[in-house]
mmCIF file as gemmi writes it, N, C-alpha and C atoms, coordinates in Angstrom:
data_model
loop_
_atom_site.group_PDB
_atom_site.id
_atom_site.type_symbol
_atom_site.label_atom_id
_atom_site.label_alt_id
_atom_site.label_comp_id
_atom_site.label_asym_id
_atom_site.label_entity_id
_atom_site.label_seq_id
_atom_site.pdbx_PDB_ins_code
_atom_site.Cartn_x
_atom_site.Cartn_y
_atom_site.Cartn_z
_atom_site.occupancy
_atom_site.B_iso_or_equiv
_atom_site.pdbx_formal_charge
_atom_site.auth_seq_id
_atom_site.auth_asym_id
_atom_site.pdbx_PDB_model_num
ATOM 1 N N . MET Axp A 1 ? 77.184 10.257 -77.444 1 0 ? 1 A 1
ATOM 2 C CA . MET Axp A 1 ? 77.999 10.178 -78.484 1 0 ? 1 A 1
ATOM 3 C C . MET Axp A 1 ? 79.166 9.224 -78.046 1 0 ? 1 A 1
ATOM 4 N N . ASP Axp A 2 ? 79.49 9.15 -76.778 1 0 ? 2 A 1
ATOM 5 C CA . ASP Axp A 2 ? 80.597 8.242 -76.302 1 0 ? 2 A 1
ATOM 6 C C . ASP Axp A 2 ? 80.318 6.838 -76.695 1 0 ? 2 A 1
ATOM 7 N N . GLU Axp A 3 ? 78.981 6.409 -76.483 1 0 ? 3 A 1
ATOM 8 C CA . GLU Axp A 3 ? 78.601 5.091 -76.76 1 0 ? 3 A 1
ATOM 9 C C . GLU Axp A 3 ? 78.581 4.743 -78.227 1 0 ? 3 A 1
ATOM 10 N N . LEU Axp A 4 ? 78.241 5.761 -79.032 1 0 ? 4 A 1
ATOM 11 C CA . LEU Axp A 4 ? 78.229 5.584 -80.476 1 0 ? 4 A 1
ATOM 12 C C . LEU Axp A 4 ? 79.637 5.471 -80.995 1 0 ? 4 A 1
ATOM 13 N N . PHE Axp A 5 ? 80.53 6.184 -80.468 1 0 ? 5 A 1
ATOM 14 C CA . PHE Axp A 5 ? 81.934 6.134 -80.856 1 0 ? 5 A 1
ATOM 15 C C . PHE Axp A 5 ? 82.485 4.704 -80.406 1 0 ? 5 A 1
ATOM 16 N N . SER Axp A 6 ? 82.249 4.381 -79.231 1 0 ? 6 A 1
ATOM 17 C CA . SER Axp A 6 ? 82.649 3.061 -78.698 1 0 ? 6 A 1
ATOM 18 C C . SER Axp A 6 ? 82.191 1.936 -79.644 1 0 ? 6 A 1
ATOM 19 N N . ALA Axp A 7 ? 81.055 1.974 -80.053 1 0 ? 7 A 1
ATOM 20 C CA . ALA Axp A 7 ? 80.493 0.934 -80.822 1 0 ? 7 A 1
ATOM 21 C C . ALA Axp A 7 ? 81.006 0.956 -82.292 1 0 ? 7 A 1
ATOM 22 N N . ASN Axp A 8 ? 81.289 2.114 -82.79 1 0 ? 8 A 1
ATOM 23 C CA . ASN Axp A 8 ? 81.72 2.287 -84.251 1 0 ? 8 A 1
ATOM 24 C C . ASN Axp A 8 ? 83.023 2.776 -84.517 1 0 ? 8 A 1
ATOM 25 N N . GLY Axp A 9 ? 83.879 3.108 -83.543 1 0 ? 9 A 1
ATOM 26 C CA . GLY Axp A 9 ? 85.147 3.602 -83.762 1 0 ? 9 A 1
ATOM 27 C C . GLY Axp A 9 ? 86.075 2.659 -84.345 1 0 ? 9 A 1
ATOM 28 N N . ASN Axp A 10 ? 87.117 3.206 -85.095 1 0 ? 10 A 1
ATOM 29 C CA . ASN Axp A 10 ? 88.299 2.394 -85.524 1 0 ? 10 A 1
ATOM 30 C C . ASN Axp A 10 ? 89.514 3.084 -85.232 1 0 ? 10 A 1
ATOM 31 N N . ASN Axp A 11 ? 90.493 2.273 -84.862 1 0 ? 11 A 1
ATOM 32 C CA . ASN Axp A 11 ? 91.924 2.759 -84.593 1 0 ? 11 A 1
ATOM 33 C C . ASN Axp A 11 ? 92.369 3.559 -85.715 1 0 ? 11 A 1
ATOM 34 N N . GLY Axp A 12 ? 92.904 4.742 -85.412 1 0 ? 12 A 1
ATOM 35 C CA . GLY Axp A 12 ? 93.506 5.637 -86.342 1 0 ? 12 A 1
ATOM 36 C C . GLY Axp A 12 ? 92.376 6.42 -87.234 1 0 ? 12 A 1
ATOM 37 N N . HIS Axp A 13 ? 91.2 6.457 -86.741 1 0 ? 13 A 1
ATOM 38 C CA . HIS Axp A 13 ? 90.152 7.109 -87.543 1 0 ? 13 A 1
ATOM 39 C C . HIS Axp A 13 ? 89.343 7.978 -86.624 1 0 ? 13 A 1
ATOM 40 N N . ALA Axp A 14 ? 88.816 9.047 -87.114 1 0 ? 14 A 1
ATOM 41 C CA . ALA Axp A 14 ? 87.825 9.844 -86.396 1 0 ? 14 A 1
ATOM 42 C C . ALA Axp A 14 ? 86.453 9.31 -86.826 1 0 ? 14 A 1
ATOM 43 N N . LEU Axp A 15 ? 85.378 9.622 -86.157 1 0 ? 15 A 1
ATOM 44 C CA . LEU Axp A 15 ? 83.993 9.225 -86.536 1 0 ? 15 A 1
ATOM 45 C C . LEU Axp A 15 ? 83.303 10.403 -86.778 1 0 ? 15 A 1
ATOM 46 N N . PHE Axp A 16 ? 82.79 10.506 -88.025 1 0 ? 16 A 1
ATOM 47 C CA . PHE Axp A 16 ? 81.781 11.49 -88.483 1 0 ? 16 A 1
ATOM 48 C C . PHE Axp A 16 ? 80.459 11.011 -88.255 1 0 ? 16 A 1
ATOM 49 N N . ILE Axp A 17 ? 79.708 11.842 -87.396 1 0 ? 17 A 1
ATOM 50 C CA . ILE Axp A 17 ? 78.374 11.443 -87.046 1 0 ? 17 A 1
ATOM 51 C C . ILE Axp A 17 ? 77.348 12.543 -87.569 1 0 ? 17 A 1
ATOM 52 N N . ASP Axp A 18 ? 76.411 12.063 -88.468 1 0 ? 18 A 1
ATOM 53 C CA . ASP Axp A 18 ? 75.393 12.811 -89.018 1 0 ? 18 A 1
ATOM 54 C C . ASP Axp A 18 ? 74.213 12.741 -87.941 1 0 ? 18 A 1
ATOM 55 N N . CYS Axp A 19 ? 74.085 13.952 -87.312 1 0 ? 19 A 1
ATOM 56 C CA . CYS Axp A 19 ? 73.162 14.046 -86.123 1 0 ? 19 A 1
ATOM 57 C C . CYS Axp A 19 ? 71.65 13.99 -86.65 1 0 ? 19 A 1
ATOM 58 N N . GLU Axp A 20 ? 71.517 14.22 -87.871 1 0 ? 20 A 1
ATOM 59 C CA . GLU Axp A 20 ? 70.029 14.124 -88.325 1 0 ? 20 A 1
ATOM 60 C C . GLU Axp A 20 ? 69.552 12.651 -88.389 1 0 ? 20 A 1
ATOM 61 N N . ASN Axp A 21 ? 70.379 11.753 -88.922 1 0 ? 21 A 1
ATOM 62 C CA . ASN Axp A 21 ? 69.961 10.362 -88.891 1 0 ? 21 A 1
ATOM 63 C C . ASN Axp A 21 ? 70.913 9.396 -88.3 1 0 ? 21 A 1
ATOM 64 N N . LEU Axp A 22 ? 71.846 9.865 -87.552 1 0 ? 22 A 1
ATOM 65 C CA . LEU Axp A 22 ? 72.875 9.004 -86.793 1 0 ? 22 A 1
ATOM 66 C C . LEU Axp A 22 ? 73.691 8.122 -87.749 1 0 ? 22 A 1
ATOM 67 N N . ALA Axp A 23 ? 73.714 8.444 -89.029 1 0 ? 23 A 1
ATOM 68 C CA . ALA Axp A 23 ? 74.594 7.763 -89.859 1 0 ? 23 A 1
ATOM 69 C C . ALA Axp A 23 ? 76.082 8.067 -89.469 1 0 ? 23 A 1
ATOM 70 N N . THR Axp A 24 ? 76.962 7.078 -89.501 1 0 ? 24 A 1
ATOM 71 C CA . THR Axp A 24 ? 78.403 7.337 -89.278 1 0 ? 24 A 1
ATOM 72 C C . THR Axp A 24 ? 79.241 7.03 -90.385 1 0 ? 24 A 1
ATOM 73 N N . GLU Axp A 25 ? 80.404 7.694 -90.382 1 0 ? 25 A 1
ATOM 74 C CA . GLU Axp A 25 ? 81.51 7.438 -91.432 1 0 ? 25 A 1
ATOM 75 C C . GLU Axp A 25 ? 82.818 7.438 -90.722 1 0 ? 25 A 1
ATOM 76 N N . SER Axp A 26 ? 83.542 6.357 -90.911 1 0 ? 26 A 1
ATOM 77 C CA . SER Axp A 26 ? 84.978 6.407 -90.379 1 0 ? 26 A 1
ATOM 78 C C . SER Axp A 26 ? 85.842 7.29 -91.337 1 0 ? 26 A 1
ATOM 79 N N . VAL Axp A 27 ? 86.505 8.222 -90.693 1 0 ? 27 A 1
ATOM 80 C CA . VAL Axp A 27 ? 87.452 9.155 -91.466 1 0 ? 27 A 1
ATOM 81 C C . VAL Axp A 27 ? 88.864 8.925 -91.023 1 0 ? 27 A 1
ATOM 82 N N . LYS Axp A 28 ? 89.724 8.537 -91.949 1 0 ? 28 A 1
ATOM 83 C CA . LYS Axp A 28 ? 91.102 8.334 -91.555 1 0 ? 28 A 1
ATOM 84 C C . LYS Axp A 28 ? 91.758 9.677 -91.132 1 0 ? 28 A 1
ATOM 85 N N . VAL Axp A 29 ? 92.486 9.617 -89.934 1 0 ? 29 A 1
ATOM 86 C CA . VAL Axp A 29 ? 93.224 10.759 -89.401 1 0 ? 29 A 1
ATOM 87 C C . VAL Axp A 29 ? 94.625 10.694 -90.084 1 0 ? 29 A 1
ATOM 88 N N . PRO Axp A 30 ? 95.041 11.681 -90.632 1 0 ? 30 A 1
ATOM 89 C CA . PRO Axp A 30 ? 96.382 11.705 -91.337 1 0 ? 30 A 1
ATOM 90 C C . PRO Axp A 30 ? 97.438 11.306 -90.32 1 0 ? 30 A 1
ATOM 91 N N . ASP Axp A 31 ? 98.493 10.747 -90.896 1 0 ? 31 A 1
ATOM 92 C CA . ASP Axp A 31 ? 99.58 10.155 -89.901 1 0 ? 31 A 1
ATOM 93 C C . ASP Axp A 31 ? 100.306 11.261 -89.347 1 0 ? 31 A 1
ATOM 94 N N . TYR Axp A 32 ? 100.302 12.596 -89.897 1 0 ? 32 A 1
ATOM 95 C CA . TYR Axp A 32 ? 101.132 13.643 -89.261 1 0 ? 32 A 1
ATOM 96 C C . TYR Axp A 32 ? 100.263 14.385 -88.172 1 0 ? 32 A 1
ATOM 97 N N . LEU Axp A 33 ? 99.098 13.931 -87.848 1 0 ? 33 A 1
ATOM 98 C CA . LEU Axp A 33 ? 98.325 14.454 -86.884 1 0 ? 33 A 1
ATOM 99 C C . LEU Axp A 33 ? 98.225 13.53 -85.588 1 0 ? 33 A 1
ATOM 100 N N . ASN Axp A 34 ? 98.332 14.144 -84.458 1 0 ? 34 A 1
ATOM 101 C CA . ASN Axp A 34 ? 98.14 13.481 -83.165 1 0 ? 34 A 1
ATOM 102 C C . ASN Axp A 34 ? 96.942 14.092 -82.446 1 0 ? 34 A 1
ATOM 103 N N . ILE Axp A 35 ? 96.051 13.256 -82.099 1 0 ? 35 A 1
ATOM 104 C CA . ILE Axp A 35 ? 94.906 13.688 -81.212 1 0 ? 35 A 1
ATOM 105 C C . ILE Axp A 35 ? 95.164 13.296 -79.71 1 0 ? 35 A 1
ATOM 106 N N . VAL Axp A 36 ? 95.001 14.259 -78.874 1 0 ? 36 A 1
ATOM 107 C CA . VAL Axp A 36 ? 95.153 14.015 -77.386 1 0 ? 36 A 1
ATOM 108 C C . VAL Axp A 36 ? 93.888 14.34 -76.746 1 0 ? 36 A 1
ATOM 109 N N . ILE Axp A 37 ? 93.463 13.208 -75.995 1 0 ? 37 A 1
ATOM 110 C CA . ILE Axp A 37 ? 92.181 13.445 -75.205 1 0 ? 37 A 1
ATOM 111 C C . ILE Axp A 37 ? 92.492 13.567 -73.665 1 0 ? 37 A 1
ATOM 112 N N . VAL Axp A 38 ? 92.079 14.595 -73.103 1 0 ? 38 A 1
ATOM 113 C CA . VAL Axp A 38 ? 92.447 14.739 -71.603 1 0 ? 38 A 1
ATOM 114 C C . VAL Axp A 38 ? 91.187 14.951 -70.789 1 0 ? 38 A 1
ATOM 115 N N . ASN Axp A 39 ? 91.258 14.102 -69.684 1 0 ? 39 A 1
ATOM 116 C CA . ASN Axp A 39 ? 90.203 14.237 -68.795 1 0 ? 39 A 1
ATOM 117 C C . ASN Axp A 39 ? 90.63 15.218 -67.642 1 0 ? 39 A 1
ATOM 118 N N . SER Axp A 40 ? 89.985 16.515 -67.647 1 0 ? 40 A 1
ATOM 119 C CA . SER Axp A 40 ? 90.506 17.521 -66.79 1 0 ? 40 A 1
ATOM 120 C C . SER Axp A 40 ? 89.797 17.325 -65.363 1 0 ? 40 A 1
ATOM 121 N N . TYR Axp A 41 ? 88.873 16.38 -65.25 1 0 ? 41 A 1
ATOM 122 C CA . TYR Axp A 41 ? 88.18 16.282 -64.07 1 0 ? 41 A 1
ATOM 123 C C . TYR Axp A 41 ? 87.437 17.622 -63.609 1 0 ? 41 A 1
ATOM 124 N N . TYR Axp A 42 ? 87.226 18.498 -64.601 1 0 ? 42 A 1
ATOM 125 C CA . TYR Axp A 42 ? 86.45 19.69 -64.323 1 0 ? 42 A 1
ATOM 126 C C . TYR Axp A 42 ? 84.952 19.342 -64.442 1 0 ? 42 A 1
ATOM 127 N N . PRO Axp A 43 ? 84.139 19.498 -63.409 1 0 ? 43 A 1
ATOM 128 C CA . PRO Axp A 43 ? 82.704 19.149 -63.556 1 0 ? 43 A 1
ATOM 129 C C . PRO Axp A 43 ? 81.929 20.064 -64.533 1 0 ? 43 A 1
ATOM 130 N N . ARG Axp A 44 ? 81.067 19.34 -65.258 1 0 ? 44 A 1
ATOM 131 C CA . ARG Axp A 44 ? 80.222 20.032 -66.258 1 0 ? 44 A 1
ATOM 132 C C . ARG Axp A 44 ? 79.209 20.723 -65.553 1 0 ? 44 A 1
ATOM 133 N N . LYS Axp A 45 ? 79.012 22.053 -65.851 1 0 ? 45 A 1
ATOM 134 C CA . LYS Axp A 45 ? 78.01 22.855 -65.084 1 0 ? 45 A 1
ATOM 135 C C . LYS Axp A 45 ? 77.176 23.585 -66.178 1 0 ? 45 A 1
ATOM 136 N N . LEU Axp A 46 ? 76.231 22.862 -66.593 1 0 ? 46 A 1
ATOM 137 C CA . LEU Axp A 46 ? 75.299 23.534 -67.657 1 0 ? 46 A 1
ATOM 138 C C . LEU Axp A 46 ? 74.444 24.607 -67.107 1 0 ? 46 A 1
ATOM 139 N N . VAL Axp A 47 ? 74.195 24.542 -65.656 1 0 ? 47 A 1
ATOM 140 C CA . VAL Axp A 47 ? 73.407 25.514 -65.067 1 0 ? 47 A 1
ATOM 141 C C . VAL Axp A 47 ? 74.022 26.925 -65.213 1 0 ? 47 A 1
ATOM 142 N N . ASP Axp A 48 ? 75.342 26.932 -65.142 1 0 ? 48 A 1
ATOM 143 C CA . ASP Axp A 48 ? 76.05 28.338 -65.155 1 0 ? 48 A 1
ATOM 144 C C . ASP Axp A 48 ? 76.18 28.765 -66.674 1 0 ? 48 A 1
ATOM 145 N N . SER Axp A 49 ? 75.845 27.951 -67.601 1 0 ? 49 A 1
ATOM 146 C CA . SER Axp A 49 ? 75.886 28.377 -68.997 1 0 ? 49 A 1
ATOM 147 C C . SER Axp A 49 ? 74.497 28.749 -69.569 1 0 ? 49 A 1
ATOM 148 N N . GLU Axp A 50 ? 74.511 29.231 -70.946 1 0 ? 50 A 1
ATOM 149 C CA . GLU Axp A 50 ? 73.402 29.553 -71.471 1 0 ? 50 A 1
ATOM 150 C C . GLU Axp A 50 ? 72.695 28.386 -72.227 1 0 ? 50 A 1
ATOM 151 N N . TYR Axp A 51 ? 73.171 27.246 -71.975 1 0 ? 51 A 1
ATOM 152 C CA . TYR Axp A 51 ? 72.71 25.975 -72.643 1 0 ? 51 A 1
ATOM 153 C C . TYR Axp A 51 ? 71.132 25.828 -72.597 1 0 ? 51 A 1
ATOM 154 N N . ASN Axp A 52 ? 70.597 25.968 -71.367 1 0 ? 52 A 1
ATOM 155 C CA . ASN Axp A 52 ? 69.21 25.765 -71.286 1 0 ? 52 A 1
ATOM 156 C C . ASN Axp A 52 ? 68.325 26.623 -72.041 1 0 ? 52 A 1
ATOM 157 N N . GLN Axp A 53 ? 68.743 27.967 -72.14 1 0 ? 53 A 1
ATOM 158 C CA . GLN Axp A 53 ? 68.058 29.037 -72.91 1 0 ? 53 A 1
ATOM 159 C C . GLN Axp A 53 ? 68.302 28.63 -74.351 1 0 ? 53 A 1
ATOM 160 N N . LEU Axp A 54 ? 69.524 28.27 -74.803 1 0 ? 54 A 1
ATOM 161 C CA . LEU Axp A 54 ? 69.724 27.941 -76.182 1 0 ? 54 A 1
ATOM 162 C C . LEU Axp A 54 ? 68.755 26.759 -76.599 1 0 ? 54 A 1
ATOM 163 N N . ARG Axp A 55 ? 68.667 25.779 -75.775 1 0 ? 55 A 1
ATOM 164 C CA . ARG Axp A 55 ? 67.799 24.727 -76.085 1 0 ? 55 A 1
ATOM 165 C C . ARG Axp A 55 ? 66.422 25.06 -76.245 1 0 ? 55 A 1
ATOM 166 N N . VAL Axp A 56 ? 65.825 25.956 -75.425 1 0 ? 56 A 1
ATOM 167 C CA . VAL Axp A 56 ? 64.423 26.43 -75.487 1 0 ? 56 A 1
ATOM 168 C C . VAL Axp A 56 ? 64.308 27.204 -76.674 1 0 ? 56 A 1
ATOM 169 N N . ASP Axp A 57 ? 65.199 28.034 -77.115 1 0 ? 57 A 1
ATOM 170 C CA . ASP Axp A 57 ? 65.216 28.805 -78.35 1 0 ? 57 A 1
ATOM 171 C C . ASP Axp A 57 ? 65.185 27.932 -79.601 1 0 ? 57 A 1
ATOM 172 N N . CYS Axp A 58 ? 65.981 26.892 -79.559 1 0 ? 58 A 1
ATOM 173 C CA . CYS Axp A 58 ? 65.927 25.933 -80.717 1 0 ? 58 A 1
ATOM 174 C C . CYS Axp A 58 ? 64.658 25.153 -80.868 1 0 ? 58 A 1
ATOM 175 N N . GLU Axp A 59 ? 64.198 24.78 -79.732 1 0 ? 59 A 1
ATOM 176 C CA . GLU Axp A 59 ? 62.936 24.009 -79.73 1 0 ? 59 A 1
ATOM 177 C C . GLU Axp A 59 ? 61.785 24.875 -80.099 1 0 ? 59 A 1
ATOM 178 N N . GLN Axp A 60 ? 61.675 26.212 -79.82 1 0 ? 60 A 1
ATOM 179 C CA . GLN Axp A 60 ? 60.631 27.035 -80.256 1 0 ? 60 A 1
ATOM 180 C C . GLN Axp A 60 ? 60.839 27.343 -81.763 1 0 ? 60 A 1
ATOM 181 N N . SER Axp A 61 ? 62.066 27.407 -82.242 1 0 ? 61 A 1
ATOM 182 C CA . SER Axp A 61 ? 62.286 27.719 -83.575 1 0 ? 61 A 1
ATOM 183 C C . SER Axp A 61 ? 61.89 26.608 -84.432 1 0 ? 61 A 1
ATOM 184 N N . ALA Axp A 62 ? 62.182 25.338 -84.008 1 0 ? 62 A 1
ATOM 185 C CA . ALA Axp A 62 ? 61.837 24.125 -84.751 1 0 ? 62 A 1
ATOM 186 C C . ALA Axp A 62 ? 60.338 24.014 -84.775 1 0 ? 62 A 1
ATOM 187 N N . ALA Axp A 63 ? 59.565 24.261 -83.712 1 0 ? 63 A 1
ATOM 188 C CA . ALA Axp A 63 ? 58.183 24.207 -83.687 1 0 ? 63 A 1
ATOM 189 C C . ALA Axp A 63 ? 57.534 25.174 -84.627 1 0 ? 63 A 1
ATOM 190 N N . LYS Axp A 64 ? 58.162 26.347 -84.848 1 0 ? 64 A 1
ATOM 191 C CA . LYS Axp A 64 ? 57.581 27.335 -85.844 1 0 ? 64 A 1
ATOM 192 C C . LYS Axp A 64 ? 57.808 26.939 -87.174 1 0 ? 64 A 1
ATOM 193 N N . MET Axp A 65 ? 58.838 26.102 -87.456 1 0 ? 65 A 1
ATOM 194 C CA . MET Axp A 65 ? 59.1 25.692 -88.908 1 0 ? 65 A 1
ATOM 195 C C . MET Axp A 65 ? 58.159 24.633 -89.252 1 0 ? 65 A 1
């Protein structure tokens, strides 16, 4: 998603991404809101989370549909 936003982002706007078809829509952020992005330098550890099991569950559910 970082690359998608980098290619399609506009100053003062959020980017709505439809993950079904990757369509994007630029959405104006109201002037009274401030968005702060922070790099905590905390390493991402998906091994310690239930992400892998969730992914398996979703793939199995999609296959059954």
